[in-house]
PDB file of C-alpha atoms in Angstrom:
ATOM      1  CA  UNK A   1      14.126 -66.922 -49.018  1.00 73.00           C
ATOM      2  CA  UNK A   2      15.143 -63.800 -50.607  1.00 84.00           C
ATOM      3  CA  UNK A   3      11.523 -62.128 -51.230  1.00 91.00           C
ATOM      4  CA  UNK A   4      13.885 -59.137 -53.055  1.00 95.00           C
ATOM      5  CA  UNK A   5      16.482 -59.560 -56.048  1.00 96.00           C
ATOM      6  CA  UNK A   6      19.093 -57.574 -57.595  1.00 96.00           C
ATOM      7  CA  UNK A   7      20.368 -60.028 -60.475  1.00 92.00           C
ATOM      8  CA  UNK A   8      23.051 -58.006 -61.686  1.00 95.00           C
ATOM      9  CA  UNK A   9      25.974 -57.430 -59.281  1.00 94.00           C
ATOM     10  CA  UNK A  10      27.759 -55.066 -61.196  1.00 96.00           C
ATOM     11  CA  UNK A  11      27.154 -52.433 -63.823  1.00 97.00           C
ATOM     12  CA  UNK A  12      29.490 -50.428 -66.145  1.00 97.00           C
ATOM     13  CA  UNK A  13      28.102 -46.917 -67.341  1.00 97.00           C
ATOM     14  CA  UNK A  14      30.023 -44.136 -69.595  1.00 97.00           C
ATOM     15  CA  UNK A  15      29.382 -40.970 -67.774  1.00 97.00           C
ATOM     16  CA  UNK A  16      26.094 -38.484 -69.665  1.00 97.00           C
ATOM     17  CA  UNK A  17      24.483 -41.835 -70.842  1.00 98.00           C
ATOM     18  CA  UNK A  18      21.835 -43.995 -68.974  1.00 98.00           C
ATOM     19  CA  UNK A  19      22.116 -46.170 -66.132  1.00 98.00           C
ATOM     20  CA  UNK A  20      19.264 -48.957 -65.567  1.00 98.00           C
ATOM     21  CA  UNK A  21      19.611 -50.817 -62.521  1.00 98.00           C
ATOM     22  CA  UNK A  22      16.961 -53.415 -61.888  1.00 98.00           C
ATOM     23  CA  UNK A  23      15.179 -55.252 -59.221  1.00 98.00           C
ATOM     24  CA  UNK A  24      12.458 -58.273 -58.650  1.00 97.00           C
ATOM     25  CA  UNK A  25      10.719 -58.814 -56.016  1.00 96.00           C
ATOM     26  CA  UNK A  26       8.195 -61.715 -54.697  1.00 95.00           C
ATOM     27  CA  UNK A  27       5.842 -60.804 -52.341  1.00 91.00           C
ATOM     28  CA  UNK A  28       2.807 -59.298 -53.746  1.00 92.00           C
ATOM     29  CA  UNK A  29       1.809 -57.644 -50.505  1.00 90.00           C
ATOM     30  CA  UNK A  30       5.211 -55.415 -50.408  1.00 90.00           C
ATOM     31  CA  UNK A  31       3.608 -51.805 -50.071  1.00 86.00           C
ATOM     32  CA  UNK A  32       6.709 -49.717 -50.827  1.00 89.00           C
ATOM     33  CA  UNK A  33       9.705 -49.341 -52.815  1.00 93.00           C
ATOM     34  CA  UNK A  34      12.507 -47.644 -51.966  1.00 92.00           C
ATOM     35  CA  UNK A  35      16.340 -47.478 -53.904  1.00 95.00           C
ATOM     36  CA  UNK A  36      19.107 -47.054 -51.821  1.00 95.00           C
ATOM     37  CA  UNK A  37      23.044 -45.558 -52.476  1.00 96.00           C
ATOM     38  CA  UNK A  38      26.054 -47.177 -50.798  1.00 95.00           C
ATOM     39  CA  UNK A  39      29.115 -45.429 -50.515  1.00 94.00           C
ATOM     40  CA  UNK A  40      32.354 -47.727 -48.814  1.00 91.00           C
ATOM     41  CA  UNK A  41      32.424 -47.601 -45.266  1.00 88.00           C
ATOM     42  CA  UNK A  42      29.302 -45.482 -45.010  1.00 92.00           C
ATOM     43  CA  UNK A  43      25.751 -45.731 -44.311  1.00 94.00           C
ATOM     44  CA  UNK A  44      23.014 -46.436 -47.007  1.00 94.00           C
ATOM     45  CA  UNK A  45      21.239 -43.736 -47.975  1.00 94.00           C
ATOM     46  CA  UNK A  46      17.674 -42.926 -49.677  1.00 91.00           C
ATOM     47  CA  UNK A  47      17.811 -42.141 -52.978  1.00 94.00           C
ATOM     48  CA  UNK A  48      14.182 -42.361 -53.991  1.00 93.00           C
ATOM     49  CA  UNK A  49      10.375 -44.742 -53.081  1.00 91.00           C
ATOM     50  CA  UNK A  50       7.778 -45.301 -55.353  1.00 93.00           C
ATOM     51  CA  UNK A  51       4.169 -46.586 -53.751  1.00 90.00           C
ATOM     52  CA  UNK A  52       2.807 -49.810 -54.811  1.00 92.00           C
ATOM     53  CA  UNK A  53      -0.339 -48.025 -56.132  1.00 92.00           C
ATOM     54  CA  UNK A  54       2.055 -45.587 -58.935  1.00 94.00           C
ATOM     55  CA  UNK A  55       4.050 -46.837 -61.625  1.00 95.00           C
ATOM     56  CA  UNK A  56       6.453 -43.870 -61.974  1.00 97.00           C
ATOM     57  CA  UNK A  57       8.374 -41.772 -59.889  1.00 96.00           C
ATOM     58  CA  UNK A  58      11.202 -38.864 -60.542  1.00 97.00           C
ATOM     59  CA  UNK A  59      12.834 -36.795 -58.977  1.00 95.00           C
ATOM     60  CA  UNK A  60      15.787 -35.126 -60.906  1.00 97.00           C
ATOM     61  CA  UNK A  61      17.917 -37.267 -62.419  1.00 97.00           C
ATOM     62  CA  UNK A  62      16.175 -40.484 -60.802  1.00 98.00           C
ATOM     63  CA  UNK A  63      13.504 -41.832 -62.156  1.00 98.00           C
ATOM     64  CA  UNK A  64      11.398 -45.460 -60.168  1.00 97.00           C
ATOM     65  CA  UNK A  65       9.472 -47.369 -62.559  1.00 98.00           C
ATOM     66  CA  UNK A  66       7.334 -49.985 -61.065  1.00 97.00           C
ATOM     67  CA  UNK A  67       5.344 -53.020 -62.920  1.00 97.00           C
ATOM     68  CA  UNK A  68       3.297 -54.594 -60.707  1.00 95.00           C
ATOM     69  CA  UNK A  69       1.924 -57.056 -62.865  1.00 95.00           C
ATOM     70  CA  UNK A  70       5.624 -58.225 -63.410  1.00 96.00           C
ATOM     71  CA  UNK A  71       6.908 -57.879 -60.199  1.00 97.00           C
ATOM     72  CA  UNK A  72       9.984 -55.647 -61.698  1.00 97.00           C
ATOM     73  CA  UNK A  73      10.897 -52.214 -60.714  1.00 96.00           C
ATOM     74  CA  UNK A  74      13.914 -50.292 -62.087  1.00 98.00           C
ATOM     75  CA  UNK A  75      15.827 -47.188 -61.503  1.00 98.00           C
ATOM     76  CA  UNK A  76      16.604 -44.876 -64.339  1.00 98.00           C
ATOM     77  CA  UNK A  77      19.790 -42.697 -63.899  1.00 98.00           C
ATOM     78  CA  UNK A  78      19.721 -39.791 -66.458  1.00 97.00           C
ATOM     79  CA  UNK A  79      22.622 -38.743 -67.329  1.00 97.00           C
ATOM     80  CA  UNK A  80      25.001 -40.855 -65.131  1.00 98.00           C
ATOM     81  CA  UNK A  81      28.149 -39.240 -63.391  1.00 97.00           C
ATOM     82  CA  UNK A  82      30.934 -40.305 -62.151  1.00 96.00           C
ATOM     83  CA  UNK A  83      30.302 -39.280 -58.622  1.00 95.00           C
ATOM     84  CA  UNK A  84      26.756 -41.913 -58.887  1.00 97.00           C
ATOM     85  CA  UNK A  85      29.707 -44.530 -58.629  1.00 97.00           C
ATOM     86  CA  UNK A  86      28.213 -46.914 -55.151  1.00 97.00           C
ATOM     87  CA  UNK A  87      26.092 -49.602 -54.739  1.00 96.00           C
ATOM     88  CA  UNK A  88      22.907 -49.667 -55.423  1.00 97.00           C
ATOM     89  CA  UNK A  89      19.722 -51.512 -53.214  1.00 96.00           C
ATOM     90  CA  UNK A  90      16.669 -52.098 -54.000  1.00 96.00           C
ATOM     91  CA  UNK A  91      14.216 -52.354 -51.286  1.00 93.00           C
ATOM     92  CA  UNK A  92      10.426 -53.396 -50.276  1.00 91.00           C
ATOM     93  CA  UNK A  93       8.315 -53.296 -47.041  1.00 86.00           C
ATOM     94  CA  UNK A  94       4.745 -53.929 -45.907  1.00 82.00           C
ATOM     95  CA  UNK A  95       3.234 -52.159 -42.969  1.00 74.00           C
ATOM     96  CA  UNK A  96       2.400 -55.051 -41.480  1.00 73.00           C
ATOM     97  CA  UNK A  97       6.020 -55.725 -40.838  1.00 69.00           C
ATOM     98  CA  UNK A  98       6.739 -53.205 -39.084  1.00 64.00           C
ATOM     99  CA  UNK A  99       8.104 -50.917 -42.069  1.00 69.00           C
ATOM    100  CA  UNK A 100      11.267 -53.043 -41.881  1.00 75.00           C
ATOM    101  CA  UNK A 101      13.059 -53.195 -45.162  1.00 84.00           C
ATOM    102  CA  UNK A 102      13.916 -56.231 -46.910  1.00 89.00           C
ATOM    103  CA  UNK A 103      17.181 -56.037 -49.370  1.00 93.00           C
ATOM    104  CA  UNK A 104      18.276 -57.221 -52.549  1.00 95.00           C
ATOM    105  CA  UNK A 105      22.089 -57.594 -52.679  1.00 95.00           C
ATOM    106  CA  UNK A 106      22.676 -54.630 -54.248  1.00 95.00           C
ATOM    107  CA  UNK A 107      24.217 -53.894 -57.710  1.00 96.00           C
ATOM    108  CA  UNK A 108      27.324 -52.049 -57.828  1.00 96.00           C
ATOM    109  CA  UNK A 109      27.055 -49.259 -60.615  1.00 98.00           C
ATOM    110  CA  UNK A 110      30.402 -47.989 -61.838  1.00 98.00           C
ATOM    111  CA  UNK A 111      30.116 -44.733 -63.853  1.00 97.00           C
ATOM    112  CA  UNK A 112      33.299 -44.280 -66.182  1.00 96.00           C
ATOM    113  CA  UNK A 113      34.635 -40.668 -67.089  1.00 91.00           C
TER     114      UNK A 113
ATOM    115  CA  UNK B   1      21.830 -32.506 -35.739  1.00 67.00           C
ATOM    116  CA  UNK B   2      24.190 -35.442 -36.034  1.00 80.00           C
ATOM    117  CA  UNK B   3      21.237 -37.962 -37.541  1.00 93.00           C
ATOM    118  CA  UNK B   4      21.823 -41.948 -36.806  1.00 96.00           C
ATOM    119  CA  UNK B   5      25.269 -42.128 -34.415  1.00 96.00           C
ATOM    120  CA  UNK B   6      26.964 -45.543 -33.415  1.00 97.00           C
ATOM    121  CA  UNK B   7      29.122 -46.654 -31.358  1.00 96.00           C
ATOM    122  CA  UNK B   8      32.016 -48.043 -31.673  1.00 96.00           C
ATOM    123  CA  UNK B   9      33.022 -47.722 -35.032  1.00 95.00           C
ATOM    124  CA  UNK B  10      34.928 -50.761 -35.149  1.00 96.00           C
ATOM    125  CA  UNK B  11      35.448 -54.220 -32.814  1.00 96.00           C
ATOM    126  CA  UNK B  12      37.582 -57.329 -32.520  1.00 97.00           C
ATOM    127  CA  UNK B  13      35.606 -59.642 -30.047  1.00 96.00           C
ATOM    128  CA  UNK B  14      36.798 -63.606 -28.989  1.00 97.00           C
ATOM    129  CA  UNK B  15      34.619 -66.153 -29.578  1.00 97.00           C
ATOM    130  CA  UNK B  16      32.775 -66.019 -26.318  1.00 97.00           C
ATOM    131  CA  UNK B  17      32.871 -62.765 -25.487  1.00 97.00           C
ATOM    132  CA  UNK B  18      29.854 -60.440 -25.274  1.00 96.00           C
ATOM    133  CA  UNK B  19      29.523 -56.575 -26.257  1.00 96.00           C
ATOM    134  CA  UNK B  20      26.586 -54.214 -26.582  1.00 97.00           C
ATOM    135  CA  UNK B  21      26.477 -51.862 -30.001  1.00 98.00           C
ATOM    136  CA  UNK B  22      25.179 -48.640 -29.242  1.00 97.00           C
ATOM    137  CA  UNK B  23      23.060 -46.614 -31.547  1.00 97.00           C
ATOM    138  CA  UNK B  24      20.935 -43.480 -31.026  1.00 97.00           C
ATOM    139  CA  UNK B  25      19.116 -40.512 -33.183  1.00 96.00           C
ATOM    140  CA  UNK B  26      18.348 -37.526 -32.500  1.00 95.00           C
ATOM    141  CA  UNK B  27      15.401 -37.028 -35.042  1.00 93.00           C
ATOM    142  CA  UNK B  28      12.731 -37.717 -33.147  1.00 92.00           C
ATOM    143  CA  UNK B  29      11.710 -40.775 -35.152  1.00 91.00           C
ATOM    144  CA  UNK B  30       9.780 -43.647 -32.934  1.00 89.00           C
ATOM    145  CA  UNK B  31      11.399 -46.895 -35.314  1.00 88.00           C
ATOM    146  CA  UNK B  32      14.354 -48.184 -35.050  1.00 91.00           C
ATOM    147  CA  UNK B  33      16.030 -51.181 -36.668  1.00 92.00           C
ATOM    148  CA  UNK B  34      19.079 -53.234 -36.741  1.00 95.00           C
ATOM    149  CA  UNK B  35      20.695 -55.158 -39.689  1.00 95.00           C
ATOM    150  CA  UNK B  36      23.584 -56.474 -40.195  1.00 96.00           C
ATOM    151  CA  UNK B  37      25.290 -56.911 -43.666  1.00 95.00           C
ATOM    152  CA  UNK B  38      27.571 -59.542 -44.812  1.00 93.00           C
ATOM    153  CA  UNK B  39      30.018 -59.586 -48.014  1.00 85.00           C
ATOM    154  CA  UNK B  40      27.984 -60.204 -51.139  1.00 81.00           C
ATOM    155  CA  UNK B  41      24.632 -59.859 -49.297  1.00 83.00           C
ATOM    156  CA  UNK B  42      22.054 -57.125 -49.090  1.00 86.00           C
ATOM    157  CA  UNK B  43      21.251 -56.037 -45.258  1.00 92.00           C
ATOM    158  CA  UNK B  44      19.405 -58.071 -43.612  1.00 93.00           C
ATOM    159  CA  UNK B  45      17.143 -57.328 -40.568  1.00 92.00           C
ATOM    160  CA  UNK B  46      18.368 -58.867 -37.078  1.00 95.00           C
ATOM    161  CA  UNK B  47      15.348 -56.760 -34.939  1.00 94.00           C
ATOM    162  CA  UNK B  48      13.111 -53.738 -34.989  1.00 90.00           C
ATOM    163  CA  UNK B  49      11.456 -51.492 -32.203  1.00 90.00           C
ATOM    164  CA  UNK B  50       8.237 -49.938 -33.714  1.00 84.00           C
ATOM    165  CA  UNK B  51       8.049 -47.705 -31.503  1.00 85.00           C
ATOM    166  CA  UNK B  52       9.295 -46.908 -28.031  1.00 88.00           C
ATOM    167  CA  UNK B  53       8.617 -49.666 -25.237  1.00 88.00           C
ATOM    168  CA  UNK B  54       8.438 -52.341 -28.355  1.00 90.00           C
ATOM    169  CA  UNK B  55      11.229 -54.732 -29.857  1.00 93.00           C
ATOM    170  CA  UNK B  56      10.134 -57.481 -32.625  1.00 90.00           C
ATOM    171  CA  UNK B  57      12.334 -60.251 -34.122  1.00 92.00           C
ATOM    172  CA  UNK B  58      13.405 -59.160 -37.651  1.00 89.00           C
ATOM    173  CA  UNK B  59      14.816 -62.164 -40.308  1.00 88.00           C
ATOM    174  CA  UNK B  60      17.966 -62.781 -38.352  1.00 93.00           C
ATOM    175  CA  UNK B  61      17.469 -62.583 -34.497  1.00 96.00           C
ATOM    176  CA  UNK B  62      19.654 -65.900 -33.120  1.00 96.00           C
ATOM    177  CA  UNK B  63      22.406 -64.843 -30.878  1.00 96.00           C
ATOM    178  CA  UNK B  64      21.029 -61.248 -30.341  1.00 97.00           C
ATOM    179  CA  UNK B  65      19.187 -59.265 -28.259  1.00 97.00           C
ATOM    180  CA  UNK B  66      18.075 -55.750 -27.726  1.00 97.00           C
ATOM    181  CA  UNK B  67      16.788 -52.965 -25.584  1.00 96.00           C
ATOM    182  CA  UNK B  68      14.740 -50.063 -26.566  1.00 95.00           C
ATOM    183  CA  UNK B  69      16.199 -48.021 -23.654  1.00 89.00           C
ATOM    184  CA  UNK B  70      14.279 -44.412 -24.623  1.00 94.00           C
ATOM    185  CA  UNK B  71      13.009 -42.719 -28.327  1.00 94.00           C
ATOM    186  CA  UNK B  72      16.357 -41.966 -28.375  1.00 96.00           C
ATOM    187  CA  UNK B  73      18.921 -45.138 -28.180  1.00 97.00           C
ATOM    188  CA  UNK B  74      18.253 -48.951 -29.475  1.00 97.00           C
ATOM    189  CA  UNK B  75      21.235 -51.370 -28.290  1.00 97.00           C
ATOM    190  CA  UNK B  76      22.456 -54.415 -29.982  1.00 98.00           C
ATOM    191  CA  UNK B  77      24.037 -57.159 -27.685  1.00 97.00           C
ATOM    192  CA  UNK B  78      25.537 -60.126 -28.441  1.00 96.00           C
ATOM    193  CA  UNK B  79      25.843 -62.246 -25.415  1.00 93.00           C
ATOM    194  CA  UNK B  80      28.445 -64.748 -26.708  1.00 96.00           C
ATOM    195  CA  UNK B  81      29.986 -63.849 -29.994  1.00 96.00           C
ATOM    196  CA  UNK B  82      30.352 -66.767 -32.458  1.00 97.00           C
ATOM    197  CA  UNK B  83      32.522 -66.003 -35.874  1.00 96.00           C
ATOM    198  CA  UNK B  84      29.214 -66.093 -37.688  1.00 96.00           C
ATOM    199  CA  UNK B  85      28.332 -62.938 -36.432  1.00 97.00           C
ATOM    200  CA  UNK B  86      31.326 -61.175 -38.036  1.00 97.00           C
ATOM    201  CA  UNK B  87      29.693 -58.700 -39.967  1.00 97.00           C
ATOM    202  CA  UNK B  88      29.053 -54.784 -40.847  1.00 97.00           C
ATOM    203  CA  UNK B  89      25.978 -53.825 -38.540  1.00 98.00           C
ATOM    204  CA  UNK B  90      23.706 -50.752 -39.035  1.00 97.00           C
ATOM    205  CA  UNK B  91      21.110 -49.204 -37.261  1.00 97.00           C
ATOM    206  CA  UNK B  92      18.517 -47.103 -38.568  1.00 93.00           C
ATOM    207  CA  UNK B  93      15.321 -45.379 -37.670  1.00 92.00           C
ATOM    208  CA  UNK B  94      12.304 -43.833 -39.192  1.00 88.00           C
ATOM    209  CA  UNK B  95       9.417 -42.066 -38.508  1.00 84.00           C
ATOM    210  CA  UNK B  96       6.415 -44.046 -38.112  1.00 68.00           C
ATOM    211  CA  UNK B  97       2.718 -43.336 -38.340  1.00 46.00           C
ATOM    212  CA  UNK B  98       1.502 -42.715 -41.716  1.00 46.00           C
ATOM    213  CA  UNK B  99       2.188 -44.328 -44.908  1.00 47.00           C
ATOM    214  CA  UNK B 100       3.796 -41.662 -47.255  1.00 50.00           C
ATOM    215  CA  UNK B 101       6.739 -41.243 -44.824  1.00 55.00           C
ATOM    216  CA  UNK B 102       9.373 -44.727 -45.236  1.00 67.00           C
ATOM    217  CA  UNK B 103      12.399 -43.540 -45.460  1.00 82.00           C
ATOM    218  CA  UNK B 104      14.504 -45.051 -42.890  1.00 87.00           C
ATOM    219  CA  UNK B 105      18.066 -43.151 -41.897  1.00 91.00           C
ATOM    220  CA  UNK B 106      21.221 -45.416 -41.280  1.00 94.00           C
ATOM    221  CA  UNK B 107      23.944 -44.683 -38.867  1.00 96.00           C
ATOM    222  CA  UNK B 108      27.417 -45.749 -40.475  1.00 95.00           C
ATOM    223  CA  UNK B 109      28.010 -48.963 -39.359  1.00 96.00           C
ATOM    224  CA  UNK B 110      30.245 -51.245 -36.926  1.00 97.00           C
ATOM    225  CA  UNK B 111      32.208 -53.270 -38.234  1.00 96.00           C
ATOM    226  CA  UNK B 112      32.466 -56.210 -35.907  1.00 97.00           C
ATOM    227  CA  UNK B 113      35.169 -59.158 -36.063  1.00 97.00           C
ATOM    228  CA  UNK B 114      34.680 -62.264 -33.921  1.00 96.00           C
ATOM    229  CA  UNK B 115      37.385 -64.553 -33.838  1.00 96.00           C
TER     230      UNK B 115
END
């Protein structure tokens, strides 16, 4: 049961404007958000978290915005570049699990010159 | 300071066969995970070693197994590979211990073939 979803596989963005990439989750008890970049053939890496107990987050160009009442969190890409071109996860954990992550499927954000 | 490394990079196994995936960091962190990602699917945790001297099951243990040999290294075997198991498989690691630190780091990945 996918406690974690990325409804939108793919996303087309012209390069300077905004990029919103979205994610839902399920389990109230998640205590941490974090967004993750995908290159091909590469690792993910951490882009940015947001705690359950804020409901904004930035850091440069990436901005977490987190509604806990709706279960929604989104990343904000401001502008968007070419080189932001990957795919993007969304991802929760508790503590009580360990700090494991659980995925969405990722959305796959394709910034256009 | 090479981060997440693992080994090998890529593997064609016969149904049957068994292998071990190697992974190991060199950041001192005490967690370390595996997932493995399939086409069209987020990544999805097979086990998890909180810390050194402990493994847990993660969402997708069946047909695995692992060893938390040091802080260092966390090995992946697959005892008798079945074509289900063909997949992309990462490891990771974070440090552990207080709440305002989650990031986990990946290694790159082995891409694993079973046929």
């Amino acid at each position: 049961d996918q406690q974690v979803k990325q409804n939108s596989p793919s996303l087309s963005v012209q390069e300077g404007r905004i990029s919103i990439l979205n994610c839902d989750y399920t389990n109230s008890m998640f205590d941490y958000f974090l967004w993750y970049k995908k290159y091909p053939a590469e690792g993910p890496t951490f882009l940015i978290s947001i705690s359950s107990i804020k409901d904004k987050n930035e850091d440069g160009r990436f901005t977490v915005f987190l509604n806990k009442s709706a279960k929604h969190l989104s990343l904000h890409i401001v502008p968007s570049q070419p080189g932001d071109s990957a795919v993007y996860f969304c991802a929760a954990l508790t503590a009580a699990s360990g700090y494991a992550l659980n995925f969405g499927k990722g959305t796959s954000l394709l910034v256009t010159p | 300071n090479a981060g997440v490394t693992q080994t090998p990079k890529f593997q064609v196994l016969k149904t049957g066969q068994s292998m071990t995936l190697q992974c190991a960091q060199d950041m001192n962190h005490n967690s370390m995970y595996w997932y493995r990602q399939d086409p069209g699917m987020g990544l999805r945790l097979i086990y998890y070693s909180a810390s050194e001297g402990t493994t847990d099951k993660g969402e997708v243990p069946n047909g695995y197994n692992v060893s938390r040999l040091n802080k260092r290294e966390f090995s992946l075997r697959l005892e008798s590979a079945a074509p289900s198991q063909t997949s992309v498989y990462f490891c990771a690691s974070s440090e552990r211990g207080w709440a305002g630190n989650t990031e986990q780091f990946f290694g790159p990945g082995t891409r694993l073939t079973v046929l």
